[in-house]
Structure formats: structure tokens, C-alpha cells
mmCIF file of C-alpha atoms in Angstrom:
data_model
loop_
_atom_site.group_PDB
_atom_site.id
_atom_site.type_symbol
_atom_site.label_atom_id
_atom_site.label_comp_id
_atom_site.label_asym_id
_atom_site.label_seq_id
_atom_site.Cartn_x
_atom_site.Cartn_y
_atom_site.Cartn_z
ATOM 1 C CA UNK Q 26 28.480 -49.196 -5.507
ATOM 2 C CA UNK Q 27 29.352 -47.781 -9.238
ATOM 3 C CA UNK Q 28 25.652 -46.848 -9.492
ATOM 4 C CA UNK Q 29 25.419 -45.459 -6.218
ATOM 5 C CA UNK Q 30 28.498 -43.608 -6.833
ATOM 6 C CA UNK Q 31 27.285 -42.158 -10.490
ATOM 7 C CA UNK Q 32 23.878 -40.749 -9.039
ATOM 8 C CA UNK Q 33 25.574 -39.191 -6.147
ATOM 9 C CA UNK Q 34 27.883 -37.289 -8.665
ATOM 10 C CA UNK Q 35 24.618 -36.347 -10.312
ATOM 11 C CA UNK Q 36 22.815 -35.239 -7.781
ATOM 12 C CA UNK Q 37 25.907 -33.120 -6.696
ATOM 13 C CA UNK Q 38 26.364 -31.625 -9.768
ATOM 14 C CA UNK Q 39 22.754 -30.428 -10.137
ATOM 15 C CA UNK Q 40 22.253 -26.970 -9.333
ATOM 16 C CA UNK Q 41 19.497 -24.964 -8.184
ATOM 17 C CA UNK Q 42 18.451 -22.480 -11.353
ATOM 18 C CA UNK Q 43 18.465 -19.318 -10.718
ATOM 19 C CA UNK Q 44 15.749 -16.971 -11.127
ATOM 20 C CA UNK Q 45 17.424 -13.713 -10.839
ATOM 21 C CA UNK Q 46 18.153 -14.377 -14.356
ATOM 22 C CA UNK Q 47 16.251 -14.131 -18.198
ATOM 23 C CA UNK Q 48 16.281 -18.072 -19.254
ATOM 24 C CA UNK Q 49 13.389 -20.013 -18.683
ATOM 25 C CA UNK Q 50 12.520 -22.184 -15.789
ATOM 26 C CA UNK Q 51 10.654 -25.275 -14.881
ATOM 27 C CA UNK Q 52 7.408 -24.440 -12.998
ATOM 28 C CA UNK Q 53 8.214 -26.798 -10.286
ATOM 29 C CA UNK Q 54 11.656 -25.378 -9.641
ATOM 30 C CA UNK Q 55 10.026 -22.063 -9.772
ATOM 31 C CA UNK Q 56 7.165 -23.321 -6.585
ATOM 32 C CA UNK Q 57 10.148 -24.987 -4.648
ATOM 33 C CA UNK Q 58 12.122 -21.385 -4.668
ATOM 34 C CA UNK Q 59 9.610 -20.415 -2.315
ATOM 35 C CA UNK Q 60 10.266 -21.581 1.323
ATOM 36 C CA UNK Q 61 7.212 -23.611 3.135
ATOM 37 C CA UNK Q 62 5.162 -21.748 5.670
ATOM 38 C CA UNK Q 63 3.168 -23.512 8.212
ATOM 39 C CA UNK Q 64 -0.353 -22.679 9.344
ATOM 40 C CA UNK Q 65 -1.780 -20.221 10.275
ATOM 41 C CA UNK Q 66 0.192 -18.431 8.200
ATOM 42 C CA UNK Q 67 0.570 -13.965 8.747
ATOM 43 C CA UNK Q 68 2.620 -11.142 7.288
ATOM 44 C CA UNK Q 69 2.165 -7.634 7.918
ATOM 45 C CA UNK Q 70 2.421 -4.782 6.027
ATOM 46 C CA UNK Q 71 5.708 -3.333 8.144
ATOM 47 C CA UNK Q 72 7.307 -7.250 6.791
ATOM 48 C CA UNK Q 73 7.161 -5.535 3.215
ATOM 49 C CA UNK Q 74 9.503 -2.883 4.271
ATOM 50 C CA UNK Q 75 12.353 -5.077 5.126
ATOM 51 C CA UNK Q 76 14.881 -5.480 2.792
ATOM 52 C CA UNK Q 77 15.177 -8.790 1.166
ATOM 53 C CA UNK Q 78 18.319 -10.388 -0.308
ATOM 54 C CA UNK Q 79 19.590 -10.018 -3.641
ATOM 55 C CA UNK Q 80 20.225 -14.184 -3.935
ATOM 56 C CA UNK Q 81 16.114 -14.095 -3.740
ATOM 57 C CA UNK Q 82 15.239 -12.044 -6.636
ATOM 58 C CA UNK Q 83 13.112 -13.592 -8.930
ATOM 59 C CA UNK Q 84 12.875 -11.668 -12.513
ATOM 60 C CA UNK Q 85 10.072 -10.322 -13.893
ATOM 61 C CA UNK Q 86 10.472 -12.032 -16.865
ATOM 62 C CA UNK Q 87 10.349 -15.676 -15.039
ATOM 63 C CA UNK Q 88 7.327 -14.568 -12.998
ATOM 64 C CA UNK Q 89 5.646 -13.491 -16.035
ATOM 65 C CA UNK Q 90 6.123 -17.181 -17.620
ATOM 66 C CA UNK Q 91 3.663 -18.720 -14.320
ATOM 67 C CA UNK Q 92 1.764 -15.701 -13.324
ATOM 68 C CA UNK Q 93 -0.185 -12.552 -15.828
ATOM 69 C CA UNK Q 94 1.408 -9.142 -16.396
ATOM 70 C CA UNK Q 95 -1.680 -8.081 -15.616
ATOM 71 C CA UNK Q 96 -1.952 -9.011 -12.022
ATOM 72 C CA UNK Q 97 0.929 -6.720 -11.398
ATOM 73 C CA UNK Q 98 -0.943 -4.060 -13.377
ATOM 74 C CA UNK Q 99 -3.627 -3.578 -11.276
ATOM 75 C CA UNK Q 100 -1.413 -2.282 -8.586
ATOM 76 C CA UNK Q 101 1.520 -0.575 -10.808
ATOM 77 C CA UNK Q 102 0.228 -0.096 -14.111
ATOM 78 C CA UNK Q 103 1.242 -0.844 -17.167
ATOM 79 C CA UNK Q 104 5.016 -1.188 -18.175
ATOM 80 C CA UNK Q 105 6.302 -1.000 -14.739
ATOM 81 C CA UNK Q 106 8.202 -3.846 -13.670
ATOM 82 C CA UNK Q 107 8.493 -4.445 -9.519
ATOM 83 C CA UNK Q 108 11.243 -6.551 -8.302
ATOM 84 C CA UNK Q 109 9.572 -9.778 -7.349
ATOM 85 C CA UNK Q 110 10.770 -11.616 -3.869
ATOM 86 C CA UNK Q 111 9.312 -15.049 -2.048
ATOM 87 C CA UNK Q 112 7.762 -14.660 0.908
ATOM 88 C CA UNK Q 113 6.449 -18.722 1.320
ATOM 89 C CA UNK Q 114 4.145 -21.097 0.055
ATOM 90 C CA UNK Q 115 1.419 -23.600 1.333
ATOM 91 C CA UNK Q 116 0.984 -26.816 -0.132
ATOM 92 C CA UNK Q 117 -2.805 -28.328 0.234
ATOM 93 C CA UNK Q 118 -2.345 -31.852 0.164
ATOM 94 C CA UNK Q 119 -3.441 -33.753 -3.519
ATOM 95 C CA UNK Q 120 -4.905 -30.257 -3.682
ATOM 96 C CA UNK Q 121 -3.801 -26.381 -4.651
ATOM 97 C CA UNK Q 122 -0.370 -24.496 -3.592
ATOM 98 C CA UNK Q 123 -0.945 -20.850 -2.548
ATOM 99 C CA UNK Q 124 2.408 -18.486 -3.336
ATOM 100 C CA UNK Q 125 2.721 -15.413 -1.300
ATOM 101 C CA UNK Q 126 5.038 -13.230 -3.213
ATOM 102 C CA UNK Q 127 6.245 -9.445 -2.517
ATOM 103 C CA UNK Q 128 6.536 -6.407 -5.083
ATOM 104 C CA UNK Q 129 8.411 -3.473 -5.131
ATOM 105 C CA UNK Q 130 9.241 -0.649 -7.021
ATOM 106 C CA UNK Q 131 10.529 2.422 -5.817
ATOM 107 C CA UNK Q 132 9.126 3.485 -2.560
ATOM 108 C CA UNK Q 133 5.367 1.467 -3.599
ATOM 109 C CA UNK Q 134 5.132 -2.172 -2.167
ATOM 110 C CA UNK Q 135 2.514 -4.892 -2.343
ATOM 111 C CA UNK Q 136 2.022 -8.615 -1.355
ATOM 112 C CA UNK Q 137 -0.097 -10.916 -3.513
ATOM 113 C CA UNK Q 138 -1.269 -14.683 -3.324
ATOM 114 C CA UNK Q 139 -0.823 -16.962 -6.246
ATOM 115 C CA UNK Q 140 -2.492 -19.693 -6.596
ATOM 116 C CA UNK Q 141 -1.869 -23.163 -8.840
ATOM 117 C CA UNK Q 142 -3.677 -26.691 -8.888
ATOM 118 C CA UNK Q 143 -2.629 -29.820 -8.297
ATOM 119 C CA UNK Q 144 -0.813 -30.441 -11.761
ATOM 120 C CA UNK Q 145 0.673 -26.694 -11.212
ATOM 121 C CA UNK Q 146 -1.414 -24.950 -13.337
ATOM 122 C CA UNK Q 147 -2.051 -21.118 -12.682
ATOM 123 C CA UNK Q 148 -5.454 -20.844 -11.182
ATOM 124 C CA UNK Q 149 -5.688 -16.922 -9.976
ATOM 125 C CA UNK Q 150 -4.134 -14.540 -7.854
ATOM 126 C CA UNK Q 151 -5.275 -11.207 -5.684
ATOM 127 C CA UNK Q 152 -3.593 -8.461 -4.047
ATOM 128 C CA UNK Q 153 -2.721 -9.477 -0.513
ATOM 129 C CA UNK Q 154 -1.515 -6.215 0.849
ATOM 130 C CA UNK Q 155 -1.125 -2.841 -0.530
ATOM 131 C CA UNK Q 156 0.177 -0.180 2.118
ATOM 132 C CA UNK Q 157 -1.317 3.705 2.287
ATOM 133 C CA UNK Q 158 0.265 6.275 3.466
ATOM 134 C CA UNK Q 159 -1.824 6.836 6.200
ATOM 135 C CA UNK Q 160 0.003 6.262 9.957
ATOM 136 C CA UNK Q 161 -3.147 5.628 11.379
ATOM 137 C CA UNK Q 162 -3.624 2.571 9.958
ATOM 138 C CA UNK Q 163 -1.874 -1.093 9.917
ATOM 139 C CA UNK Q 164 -2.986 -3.607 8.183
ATOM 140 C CA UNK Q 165 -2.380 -7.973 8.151
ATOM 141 C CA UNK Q 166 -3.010 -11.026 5.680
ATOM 142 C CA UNK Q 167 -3.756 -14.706 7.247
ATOM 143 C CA UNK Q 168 -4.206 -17.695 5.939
ATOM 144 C CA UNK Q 169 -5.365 -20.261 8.212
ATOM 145 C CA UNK Q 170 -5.873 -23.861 8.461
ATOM 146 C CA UNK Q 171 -8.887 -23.802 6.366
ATOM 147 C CA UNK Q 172 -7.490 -22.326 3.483
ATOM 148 C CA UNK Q 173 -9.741 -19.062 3.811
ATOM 149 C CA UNK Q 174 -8.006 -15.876 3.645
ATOM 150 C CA UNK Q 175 -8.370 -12.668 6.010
ATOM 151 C CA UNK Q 176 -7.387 -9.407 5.412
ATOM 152 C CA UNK Q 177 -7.166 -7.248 8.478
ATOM 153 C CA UNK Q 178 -7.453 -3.818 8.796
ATOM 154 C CA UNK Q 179 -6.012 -1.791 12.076
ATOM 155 C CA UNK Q 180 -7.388 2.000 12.753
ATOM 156 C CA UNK Q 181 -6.169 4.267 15.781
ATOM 157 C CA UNK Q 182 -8.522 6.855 16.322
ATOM 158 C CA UNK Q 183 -7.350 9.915 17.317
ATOM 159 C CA UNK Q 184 -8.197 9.199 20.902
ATOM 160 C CA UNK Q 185 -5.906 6.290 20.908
ATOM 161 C CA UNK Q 186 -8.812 3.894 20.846
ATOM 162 C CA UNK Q 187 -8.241 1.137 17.749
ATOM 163 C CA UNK Q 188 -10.977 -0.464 15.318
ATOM 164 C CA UNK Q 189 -10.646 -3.274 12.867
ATOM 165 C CA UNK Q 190 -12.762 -4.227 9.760
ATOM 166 C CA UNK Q 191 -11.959 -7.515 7.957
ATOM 167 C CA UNK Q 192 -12.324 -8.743 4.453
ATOM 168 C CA UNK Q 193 -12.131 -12.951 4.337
ATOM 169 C CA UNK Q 194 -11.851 -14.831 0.866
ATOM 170 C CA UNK Q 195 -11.919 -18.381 -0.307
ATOM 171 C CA UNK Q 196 -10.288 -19.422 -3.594
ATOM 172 C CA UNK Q 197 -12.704 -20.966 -5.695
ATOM 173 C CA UNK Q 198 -11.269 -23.361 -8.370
ATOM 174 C CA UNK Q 199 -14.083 -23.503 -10.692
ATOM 175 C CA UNK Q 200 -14.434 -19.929 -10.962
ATOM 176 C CA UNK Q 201 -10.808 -20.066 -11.375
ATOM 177 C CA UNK Q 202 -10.832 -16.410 -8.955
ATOM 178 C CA UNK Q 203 -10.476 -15.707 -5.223
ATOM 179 C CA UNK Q 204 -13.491 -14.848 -4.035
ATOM 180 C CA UNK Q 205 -15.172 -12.553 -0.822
ATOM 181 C CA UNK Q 206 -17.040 -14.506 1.390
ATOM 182 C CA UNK Q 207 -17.707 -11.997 4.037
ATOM 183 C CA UNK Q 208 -17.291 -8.269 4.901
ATOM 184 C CA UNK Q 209 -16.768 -6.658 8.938
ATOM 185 C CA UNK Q 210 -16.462 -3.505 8.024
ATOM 186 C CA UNK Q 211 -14.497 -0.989 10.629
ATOM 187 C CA UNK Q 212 -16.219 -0.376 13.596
ATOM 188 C CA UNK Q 213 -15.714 3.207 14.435
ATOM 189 C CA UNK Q 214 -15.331 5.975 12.284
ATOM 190 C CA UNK Q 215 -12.553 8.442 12.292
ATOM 191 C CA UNK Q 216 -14.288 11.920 13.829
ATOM 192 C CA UNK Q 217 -11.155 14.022 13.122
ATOM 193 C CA UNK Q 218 -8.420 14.105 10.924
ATOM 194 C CA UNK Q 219 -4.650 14.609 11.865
ATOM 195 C CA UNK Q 220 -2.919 16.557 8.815
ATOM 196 C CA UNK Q 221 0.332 15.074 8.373
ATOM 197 C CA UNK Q 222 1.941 17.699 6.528
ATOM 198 C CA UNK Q 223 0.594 20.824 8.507
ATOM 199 C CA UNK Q 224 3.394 21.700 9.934
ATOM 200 C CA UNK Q 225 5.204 22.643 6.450
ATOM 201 C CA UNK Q 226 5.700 25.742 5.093
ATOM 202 C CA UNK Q 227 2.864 27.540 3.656
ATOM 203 C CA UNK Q 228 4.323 30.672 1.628
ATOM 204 C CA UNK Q 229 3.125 29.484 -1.607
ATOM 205 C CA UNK Q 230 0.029 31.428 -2.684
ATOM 206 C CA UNK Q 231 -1.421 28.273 -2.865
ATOM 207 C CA UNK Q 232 -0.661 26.952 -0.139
ATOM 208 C CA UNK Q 233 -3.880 26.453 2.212
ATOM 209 C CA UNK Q 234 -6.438 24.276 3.479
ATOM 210 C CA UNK Q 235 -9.527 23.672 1.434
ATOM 211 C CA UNK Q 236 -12.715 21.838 1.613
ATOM 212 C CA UNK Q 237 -15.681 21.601 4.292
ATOM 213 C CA UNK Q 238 -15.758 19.982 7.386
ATOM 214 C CA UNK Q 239 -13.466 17.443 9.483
ATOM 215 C CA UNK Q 240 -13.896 14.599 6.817
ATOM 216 C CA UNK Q 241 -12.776 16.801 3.589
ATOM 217 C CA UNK Q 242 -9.859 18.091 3.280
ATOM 218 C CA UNK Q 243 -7.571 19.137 0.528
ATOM 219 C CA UNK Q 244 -4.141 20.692 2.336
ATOM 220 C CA UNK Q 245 -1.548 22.266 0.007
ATOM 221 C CA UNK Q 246 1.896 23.012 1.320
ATOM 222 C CA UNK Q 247 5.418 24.007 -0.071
ATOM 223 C CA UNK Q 248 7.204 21.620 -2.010
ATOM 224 C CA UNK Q 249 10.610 20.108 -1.424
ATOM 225 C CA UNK Q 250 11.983 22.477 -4.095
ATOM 226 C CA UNK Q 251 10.140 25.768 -6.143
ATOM 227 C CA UNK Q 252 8.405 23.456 -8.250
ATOM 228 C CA UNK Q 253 6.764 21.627 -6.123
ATOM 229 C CA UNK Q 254 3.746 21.830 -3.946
ATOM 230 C CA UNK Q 255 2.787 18.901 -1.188
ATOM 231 C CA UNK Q 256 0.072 17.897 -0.820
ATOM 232 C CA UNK Q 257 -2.635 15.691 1.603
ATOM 233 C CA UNK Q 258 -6.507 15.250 0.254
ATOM 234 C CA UNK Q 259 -8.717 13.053 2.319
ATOM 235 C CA UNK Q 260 -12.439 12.370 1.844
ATOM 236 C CA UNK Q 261 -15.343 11.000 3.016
ATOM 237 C CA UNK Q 262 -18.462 10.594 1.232
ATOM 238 C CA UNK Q 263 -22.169 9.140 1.250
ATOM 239 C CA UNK Q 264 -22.232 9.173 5.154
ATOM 240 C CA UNK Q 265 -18.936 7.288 5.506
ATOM 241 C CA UNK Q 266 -19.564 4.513 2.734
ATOM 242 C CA UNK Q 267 -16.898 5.586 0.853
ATOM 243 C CA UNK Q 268 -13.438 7.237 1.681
ATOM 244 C CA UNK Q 269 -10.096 7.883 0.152
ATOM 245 C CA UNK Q 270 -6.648 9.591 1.119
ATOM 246 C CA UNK Q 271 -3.628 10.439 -0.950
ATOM 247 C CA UNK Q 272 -0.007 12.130 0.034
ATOM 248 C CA UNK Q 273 2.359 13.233 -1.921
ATOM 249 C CA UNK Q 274 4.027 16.099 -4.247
ATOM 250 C CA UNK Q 275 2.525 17.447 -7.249
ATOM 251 C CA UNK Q 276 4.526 19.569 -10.261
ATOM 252 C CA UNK Q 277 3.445 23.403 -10.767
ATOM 253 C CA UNK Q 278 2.657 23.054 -14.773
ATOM 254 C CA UNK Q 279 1.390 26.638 -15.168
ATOM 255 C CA UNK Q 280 0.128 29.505 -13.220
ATOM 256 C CA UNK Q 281 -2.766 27.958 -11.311
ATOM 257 C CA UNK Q 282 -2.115 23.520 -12.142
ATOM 258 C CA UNK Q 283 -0.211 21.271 -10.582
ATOM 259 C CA UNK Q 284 0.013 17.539 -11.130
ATOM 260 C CA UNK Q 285 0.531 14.374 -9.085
ATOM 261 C CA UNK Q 286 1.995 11.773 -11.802
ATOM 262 C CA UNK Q 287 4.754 9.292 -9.961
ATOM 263 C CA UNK Q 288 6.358 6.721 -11.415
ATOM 264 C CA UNK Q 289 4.688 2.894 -10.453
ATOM 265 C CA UNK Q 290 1.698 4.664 -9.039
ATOM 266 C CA UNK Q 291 -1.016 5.137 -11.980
ATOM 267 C CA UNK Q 292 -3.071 7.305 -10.142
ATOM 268 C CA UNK Q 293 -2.885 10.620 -11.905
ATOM 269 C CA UNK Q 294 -4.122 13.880 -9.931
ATOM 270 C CA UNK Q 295 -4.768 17.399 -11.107
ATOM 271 C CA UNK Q 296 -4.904 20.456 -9.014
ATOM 272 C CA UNK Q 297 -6.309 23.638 -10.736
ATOM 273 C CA UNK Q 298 -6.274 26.515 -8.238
ATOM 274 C CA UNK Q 299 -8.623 29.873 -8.229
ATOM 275 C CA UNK Q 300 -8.311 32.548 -5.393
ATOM 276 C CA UNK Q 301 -10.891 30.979 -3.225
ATOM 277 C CA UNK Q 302 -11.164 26.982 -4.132
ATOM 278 C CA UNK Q 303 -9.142 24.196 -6.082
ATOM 279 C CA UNK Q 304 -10.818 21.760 -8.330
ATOM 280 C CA UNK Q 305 -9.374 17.922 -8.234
ATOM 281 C CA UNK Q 306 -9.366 16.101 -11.719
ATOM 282 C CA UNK Q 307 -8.331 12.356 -11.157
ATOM 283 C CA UNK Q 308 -7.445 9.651 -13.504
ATOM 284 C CA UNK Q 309 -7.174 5.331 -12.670
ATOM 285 C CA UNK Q 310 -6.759 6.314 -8.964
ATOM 286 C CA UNK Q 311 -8.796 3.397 -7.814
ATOM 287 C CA UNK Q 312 -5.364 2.058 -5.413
ATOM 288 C CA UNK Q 313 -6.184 5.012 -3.269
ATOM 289 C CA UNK Q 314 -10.004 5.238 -2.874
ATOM 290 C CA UNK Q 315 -13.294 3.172 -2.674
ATOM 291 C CA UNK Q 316 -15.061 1.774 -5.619
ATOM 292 C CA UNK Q 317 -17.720 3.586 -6.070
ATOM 293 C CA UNK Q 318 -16.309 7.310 -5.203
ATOM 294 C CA UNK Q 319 -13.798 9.932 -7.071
ATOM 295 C CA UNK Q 320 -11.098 12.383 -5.976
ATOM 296 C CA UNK Q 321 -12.984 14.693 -8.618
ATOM 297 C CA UNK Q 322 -14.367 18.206 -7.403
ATOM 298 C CA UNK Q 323 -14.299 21.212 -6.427
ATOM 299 C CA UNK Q 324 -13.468 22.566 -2.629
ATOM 300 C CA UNK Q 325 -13.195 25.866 -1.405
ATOM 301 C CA UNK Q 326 -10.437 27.902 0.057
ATOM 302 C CA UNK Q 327 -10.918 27.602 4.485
ATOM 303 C CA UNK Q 328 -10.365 31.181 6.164
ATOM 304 C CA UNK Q 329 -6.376 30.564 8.094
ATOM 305 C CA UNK Q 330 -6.504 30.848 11.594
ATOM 306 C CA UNK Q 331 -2.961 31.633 12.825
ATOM 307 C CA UNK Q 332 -2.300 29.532 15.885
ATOM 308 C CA UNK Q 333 -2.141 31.804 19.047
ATOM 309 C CA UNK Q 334 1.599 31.511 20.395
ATOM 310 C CA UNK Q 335 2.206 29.407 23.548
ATOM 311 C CA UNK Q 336 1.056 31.612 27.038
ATOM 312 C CA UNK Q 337 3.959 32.146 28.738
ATOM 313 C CA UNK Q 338 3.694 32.816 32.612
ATOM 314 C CA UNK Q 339 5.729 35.516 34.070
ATOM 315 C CA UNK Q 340 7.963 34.968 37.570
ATOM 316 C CA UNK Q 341 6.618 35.593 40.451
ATOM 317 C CA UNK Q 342 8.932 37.926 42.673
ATOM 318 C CA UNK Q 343 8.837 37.481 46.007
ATOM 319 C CA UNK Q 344 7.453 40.025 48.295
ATOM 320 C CA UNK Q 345 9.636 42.552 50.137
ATOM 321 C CA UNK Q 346 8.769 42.206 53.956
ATOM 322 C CA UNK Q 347 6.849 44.956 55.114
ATOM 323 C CA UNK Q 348 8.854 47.338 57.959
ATOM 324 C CA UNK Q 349 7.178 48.241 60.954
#
């Protein structure tokens, strides 16, 4: 009974570390912070906009022990820190444990998937989700019962008809990397484009729609404040094979350039403006475009069409009856 007694008071007294904290932690107190999923297991990317507790924080320094600065990088850059949160783990038995772990910092968010081996070693880890700014769009991550790993990608049309493409990976363990194992691209392709920021102002002398066709568009608007200028670029390139989008506010730096520089995005943008086009200089935007395709060029000024005002019908009066 003494013995029972003295490792029930130990037990008791043992608490859970924290890892909101700077002091070091054991790896597997670090994989049992993370609450077990079951399978199939789905998040979306409207979960990663809910706000999580502050009890679940887990400091960048304490992720950074288990998992590379440089996974983070790829998504943030360099030197930014996210807030880390647990989303849940699966456990493959005598096998690997996959972590699926949430980022944030400021208004950018991203999910990845960690994965360790049996003896809790770091193996590799991928972006699971990484939201655009594009309302036409939802995307989902699933893991399912065979350990392979789907990302799915929603797109309303602007006929209210939706398509899905899918990307599906498999972690290998020898290769110590997740890798893609098959590719359903998106069925349909988006015919027109819905500018989300047409209805702002436009008194800038700037401020105007350029590019050609419904698939390229560069759309400069006024700014929150003087100097400022919002902005929406879209593209679509060799026949649809590659495509990117961007929204956002760019600083007037002289005359005729404005920039697009925001803090845990490393995408840098830069407008220079003529009278009749604006030329599109980008640096390590790769977050918001295809592989193989730039933001760089040049796009010319589109003649503005003023919308006609509404037709408004006038009353009709009755007729005055006729006297015989």
C-alpha cells in the first residue's frame, strides 16, 4: 500500500510541460500534445480560420527543436515566425506518426503534415493547405485509411457549376520526402473572371484595368489611404497550363511605382506605370502562381467603358375616358 501510495503521489505531481514556453521538451511529450484523429481524417481550409486557444500554443522555438525552420520558410520566408497550433495526429501501428499542425501569422495561414518514424525521428513534412484569396475556390486535405494523402481543390464557375482537381501523395520513408503519386487536374476552366475589387474607387490616375482578354487582367484601384493603390492581377498562360492570382495593396514609391511587400508573405511585386500599360516585376512569388510561369510583364492600359445607368421605366397614367 506504501508503494502504491508513493507512485500515485508521483504520478499526481507530474505535470504536463508546456509548450507555450522557451525550455526544451521531450519529443514524445511534444507528439502526445497533439490530440488523436481517427480515419479518414479531413480539415478544410475555412477550419484554419477559427481561432484556437491560447493553452494550445506551441512556440516556435520548441517546434523548431523536432521539425526545420525551413519548412516554415517555404510558405513565410525567412525570419518570420507563425504561431504554431495542433490540429491531431495519426499513429501507424509499429510504423510512422503523421502531425497535422496549423500556422499563422498575421492574416496568412497554412496547415502542414509532419511526419516521424517509429523511434520518433523526423522523417519530412509538406504543406497541407495554403489558402488564396480567391472566393471562388475551397480547398480540403484527407488522409485516409491507407495512409495516402489527398489534396482537394473546389472551383465555382461563374455559372454556379463546381469542378475539382486533386493532388494525392504517399510518404515515402526511404526517400525520407512526401511524394505525388497522381495528378486530376480541374476539370473545367474558368471562362470569365469576377473582379473582386471593381467596385472601388478609381480616381487615381492609375487606377484602371489592364491586360488582354478574359484570362489577364491587372486591375488597379484606390487604396485604403493616399498612398496606397489596390490591386487584383490574374493570369493565365500556355493555354491554361499555368495560372496565378494575387490581391492586395501596393505602396506608391515614386511617380509611376508602386510595391506589394507584406509582412509573412515573401512574394514581392512591382508595379511601374506609363500612360497606356503597367509592367509587373516579381520576386520569390512562387505561393501565388504555378511553377513554371511569372507575374513578370508588361500589359496595356483597356479603353473604360462607363457602365450605362439602370433604365428606369416611367408610370403609366391612366387614360382619361373619352366624352361622347
Amino acid at each position: 500500500m506504501l508503494l502504491a501510495l508513493v507512485i500515485f503521489t508521483g504520478c499526481k505531481s507530474k505535470k504536463k510541460p508546456s509548450l507555450s514556453g522557451e525550455e526544451m521538451v521531450d519529443i514524445s511529450d511534444f507528439i502526445d500534445f497533439f490530440p488523436t484523429a481517427n480515419l479518414p481524417y479531413k480539415f478544410t481550409d475555412t477550419s484554419l480560420l477559427r481561432k484556437e486557444k491560447d493553452s494550445l500554443l506551441i512556440s516556435y522555438k520548441v517546434i523548431t527543436q523536432f521539425v526545420p525552420d525551413s519548412v516554415f520558410d517555404q510558405v513565410y520566408g525567412k525570419g518570420v515566425k507563425p504561431k504554431v497550433y495542433p490540429l491531431g495526429k495519426v499513429v501507424v501501428s509499429k510504423g510512422e506518426t503523421y502531425l497535422f499542425i496549423k500556422t499563422v501569422a498575421k492574416d496568412k495561414r497554412a496547415a502542414f503534415i509532419v511526419a516521424f518514424d517509429k523511434d520518433n525521428k523526423y522523417i519530412a513534412a509538406m504543406p497541407a493547405l495554403r489558402p488564396d484569396q480567391s472566393t471562388a475556390t475551397a480547398q480540403s486535405m484527407v488522409l485516409d485509411k491507407q495512409y495516402t494523402i489527398t489534396k482537394i481543390m473546389q472551383r465555382k464557375s461563374i455559372d454556379g457549376s463546381i469542378s475539382e482537381g486533386k493532388d494525392v501523395y504517399v510518404l515515402n520513408v526511404d526517400a525520407k520526402n512526401f511524394i505525388l503519386i497522381m495528378t486530376d487536374a480541374l476539370d473545367d476552366k474558368i471562362t470569365e473572371l469576377i473582379n473582386p475589387i471593381d467596385t472601388l474607387p478609381r480616381k487615381h490616375k492609375y487606377a484602371a484595368d489592364y491586360g488582354t482578354g478574359k484570362m489577364n487582367l491587372v486591375s488597379i484601384r484606390d487604396g485604403r489611404k493616399p498612398e496606397l493603390l489596390s490591386f487584383f492581377v490574374h493570369f493565365d498562360k500556355d493555354n491554361g497550363g499555368c495560372s496565378g492570382e494575387l490581391k492586395g495593396e501596393a505602396i506608391i514609391q515614386s511617380a509611376n511605382t508602386a510595391q506589394y511587400r507584406e509582412g509573412g508573405d515573401p512574394c514581392i511585386l512591382t508595379f511601374t506605370f506609363s500612360a497606356n500599360s503597367v509592367s509587373i516585376k516579381e520576386e520569390n512569388c512562387g505561393n501565388h502562381r504555378g511553377l513554371k510561369c511569372s507575374f513578370d510583364g508588361s500589359f496595356g492600359k483597356r479603353k473604360y467603358v462607363k457602365p450605362a445607368p439602370p433604365k428606369t421605366e416611367k408610370p403609366t397614367l391612366p387614360k382619361k375616358p373619352v366624352k361622347n
